[in-house]
Tab-separated table of C-alpha atoms in Angstrom:
chain	number	residue	atom	x	y	z
A	1	VAL	CA	11.101	268.433	102.212
A	2	GLN	CA	9.858	265.635	99.245
A	3	LEU	CA	7.406	263.234	98.887
A	4	VAL	CA	7.845	260.802	95.839
A	5	GLU	CA	4.302	258.148	95.993
A	6	SER	CA	4.849	255.166	94.451
A	7	GLY	CA	2.287	251.686	93.975
A	8	GLY	CA	-0.660	252.704	91.932
A	9	GLY	CA	-1.769	250.945	88.925
A	10	SER	CA	-4.649	249.343	87.648
A	11	VAL	CA	-6.807	246.444	89.277
A	12	GLN	CA	-10.170	244.900	89.345
A	13	ALA	CA	-12.757	245.324	91.779
A	14	GLY	CA	-12.141	243.429	95.152
A	15	GLY	CA	-8.554	243.692	94.480
A	16	SER	CA	-5.826	245.227	96.515
A	17	LEU	CA	-2.959	247.972	95.766
A	18	SER	CA	0.009	249.185	98.365
A	19	LEU	CA	0.800	252.621	98.204
A	20	SER	CA	4.093	254.527	99.402
A	21	CYS	CA	5.024	257.639	100.429
A	22	ALA	CA	8.933	258.280	100.343
A	23	VAL	CA	9.485	261.148	102.799
A	24	SER	CA	12.944	263.232	102.408
A	25	GLY	CA	13.354	266.609	104.560
A	26	TYR	CA	11.939	265.450	107.326
A	27	THR	CA	13.256	263.970	110.523
A	28	ALA	CA	11.440	260.580	110.645
A	29	GLY	CA	8.629	260.184	113.616
A	30	THR	CA	8.084	264.108	113.859
A	31	TYR	CA	5.511	264.819	111.011
A	32	SER	CA	2.189	263.452	110.400
A	33	VAL	CA	1.101	262.338	106.677
A	34	GLY	CA	-2.150	262.403	105.171
A	35	TRP	CA	-3.469	260.274	102.185
A	36	PHE	CA	-5.522	262.217	99.910
A	37	ARG	CA	-7.538	261.527	96.387
A	38	GLN	CA	-8.905	263.539	93.708
A	39	ALA	CA	-11.122	262.197	90.779
A	40	PRO	CA	-11.120	263.897	87.630
A	41	GLY	CA	-13.634	267.002	88.052
A	42	LYS	CA	-13.971	266.498	91.842
A	43	GLU	CA	-12.437	268.226	94.744
A	44	ARG	CA	-9.417	266.510	96.613
A	45	GLU	CA	-10.843	264.140	99.438
A	46	GLY	CA	-8.991	262.983	102.525
A	47	VAL	CA	-8.585	259.082	102.922
A	48	ALA	CA	-6.427	258.728	106.016
A	49	CYS	CA	-3.852	260.077	107.928
A	50	ILE	CA	-0.772	258.813	110.318
A	51	ASP	CA	0.406	261.280	113.009
A	52	SER	CA	4.115	261.329	114.268
A	53	VAL	CA	3.404	258.154	117.085
A	54	GLY	CA	1.198	256.074	114.842
A	55	GLN	CA	-2.068	257.240	115.518
A	56	THR	CA	-4.535	256.809	112.381
A	57	LEU	CA	-7.628	257.977	111.378
A	58	TYR	CA	-9.580	257.188	108.290
A	59	SER	CA	-12.756	258.273	106.343
A	60	ASP	CA	-15.401	256.470	106.481
A	61	SER	CA	-15.550	255.746	102.804
A	62	VAL	CA	-11.965	253.680	103.264
A	63	LYS	CA	-12.444	252.554	107.089
A	64	GLY	CA	-12.081	248.687	107.464
A	65	ARG	CA	-10.420	248.397	103.764
A	66	PHE	CA	-7.419	250.725	104.008
A	67	THR	CA	-4.775	250.671	106.341
A	68	VAL	CA	-2.233	253.331	106.919
A	69	SER	CA	1.280	252.669	108.317
A	70	ARG	CA	4.673	254.242	108.330
A	71	ASP	CA	8.289	252.879	108.853
A	72	ASN	CA	10.576	255.548	110.689
A	73	ALA	CA	13.687	253.533	109.470
A	74	LYS	CA	12.614	254.125	105.579
A	75	ASN	CA	11.210	257.617	106.391
A	76	THR	CA	8.114	255.950	104.222
A	77	VAL	CA	4.365	255.790	105.239
A	78	TYR	CA	2.010	253.116	103.468
A	79	LEU	CA	-1.366	252.755	102.353
A	80	GLN	CA	-2.610	249.504	102.480
A	81	MET	CA	-5.469	249.310	99.878
A	82	ASN	CA	-8.142	246.000	100.035
A	83	ASN	CA	-11.534	245.342	98.486
A	84	LEU	CA	-10.991	248.249	96.190
A	85	LYS	CA	-13.854	249.506	94.667
A	86	SER	CA	-14.664	251.646	91.403
A	87	GLU	CA	-15.216	254.159	93.001
A	88	ASP	CA	-11.594	254.204	94.676
A	89	THR	CA	-10.447	255.406	91.322
A	90	ALA	CA	-8.358	258.667	91.587
A	91	LYS	CA	-5.079	260.453	91.632
A	92	TYR	CA	-3.523	259.541	95.046
A	93	TYR	CA	-1.713	262.364	97.047
A	94	CYS	CA	0.267	261.900	100.091
A	95	GLY	CA	0.856	264.964	102.033
A	96	ALA	CA	2.812	265.927	105.205
A	97	GLY	CA	2.776	268.382	107.929
A	98	SER	CA	4.698	269.350	111.089
A	99	GLY	CA	1.869	268.669	113.490
A	100	THR	CA	2.194	266.084	115.971
A	101	PHE	CA	-1.189	264.863	115.305
A	102	CYS	CA	-2.953	264.409	112.079
A	103	ILE	CA	-6.259	265.268	110.615
A	104	ILE	CA	-8.078	264.415	107.243
A	105	ALA	CA	-8.067	267.894	105.848
A	106	VAL	CA	-6.143	269.553	103.209
A	107	ARG	CA	-5.291	272.285	105.030
A	108	TRP	CA	-2.980	270.686	107.781
A	109	TYR	CA	-0.110	269.510	105.389
A	110	ASN	CA	2.426	271.659	103.637
A	111	TYR	CA	3.982	269.421	101.334
A	112	TRP	CA	2.950	267.514	98.929
A	113	GLY	CA	3.619	264.503	96.262
A	114	GLN	CA	2.779	264.350	92.405
A	115	GLY	CA	0.378	261.552	92.949
A	116	THR	CA	0.126	258.202	91.808
A	117	GLN	CA	-2.926	256.947	89.572
A	118	VAL	CA	-5.042	253.967	90.935
A	119	THR	CA	-7.947	252.946	88.641
A	120	VAL	CA	-10.270	250.184	89.501
A	121	SER	CA	-12.469	248.500	87.136
A	122	SER	CA	-15.938	246.730	87.881
């Protein structure tokens, strides 16, 4: 199983970015995906997740600003981030696991991408 994140970059506060997580090695629609982020010197923090049938969960810090979705035809999961804040600055990772439902916890996911950097300037 391989995961490849893309779409990171630099943006001003209030702006938007869309991240992608391309998954290979898993049959589409049979796995859940979580999005996490890690800032320098901090632990990896859960952001959102989407289960095998498209149900989603969000952390309180991003609820109402971030949207996670998936395209099973492309075996890709997306994270749309709107109204970005400086505190959203971090390296963003996606993780995949075989559970049919999802939770926003690192332990739930077996496979990880290399991450993509998001920098929000105020």
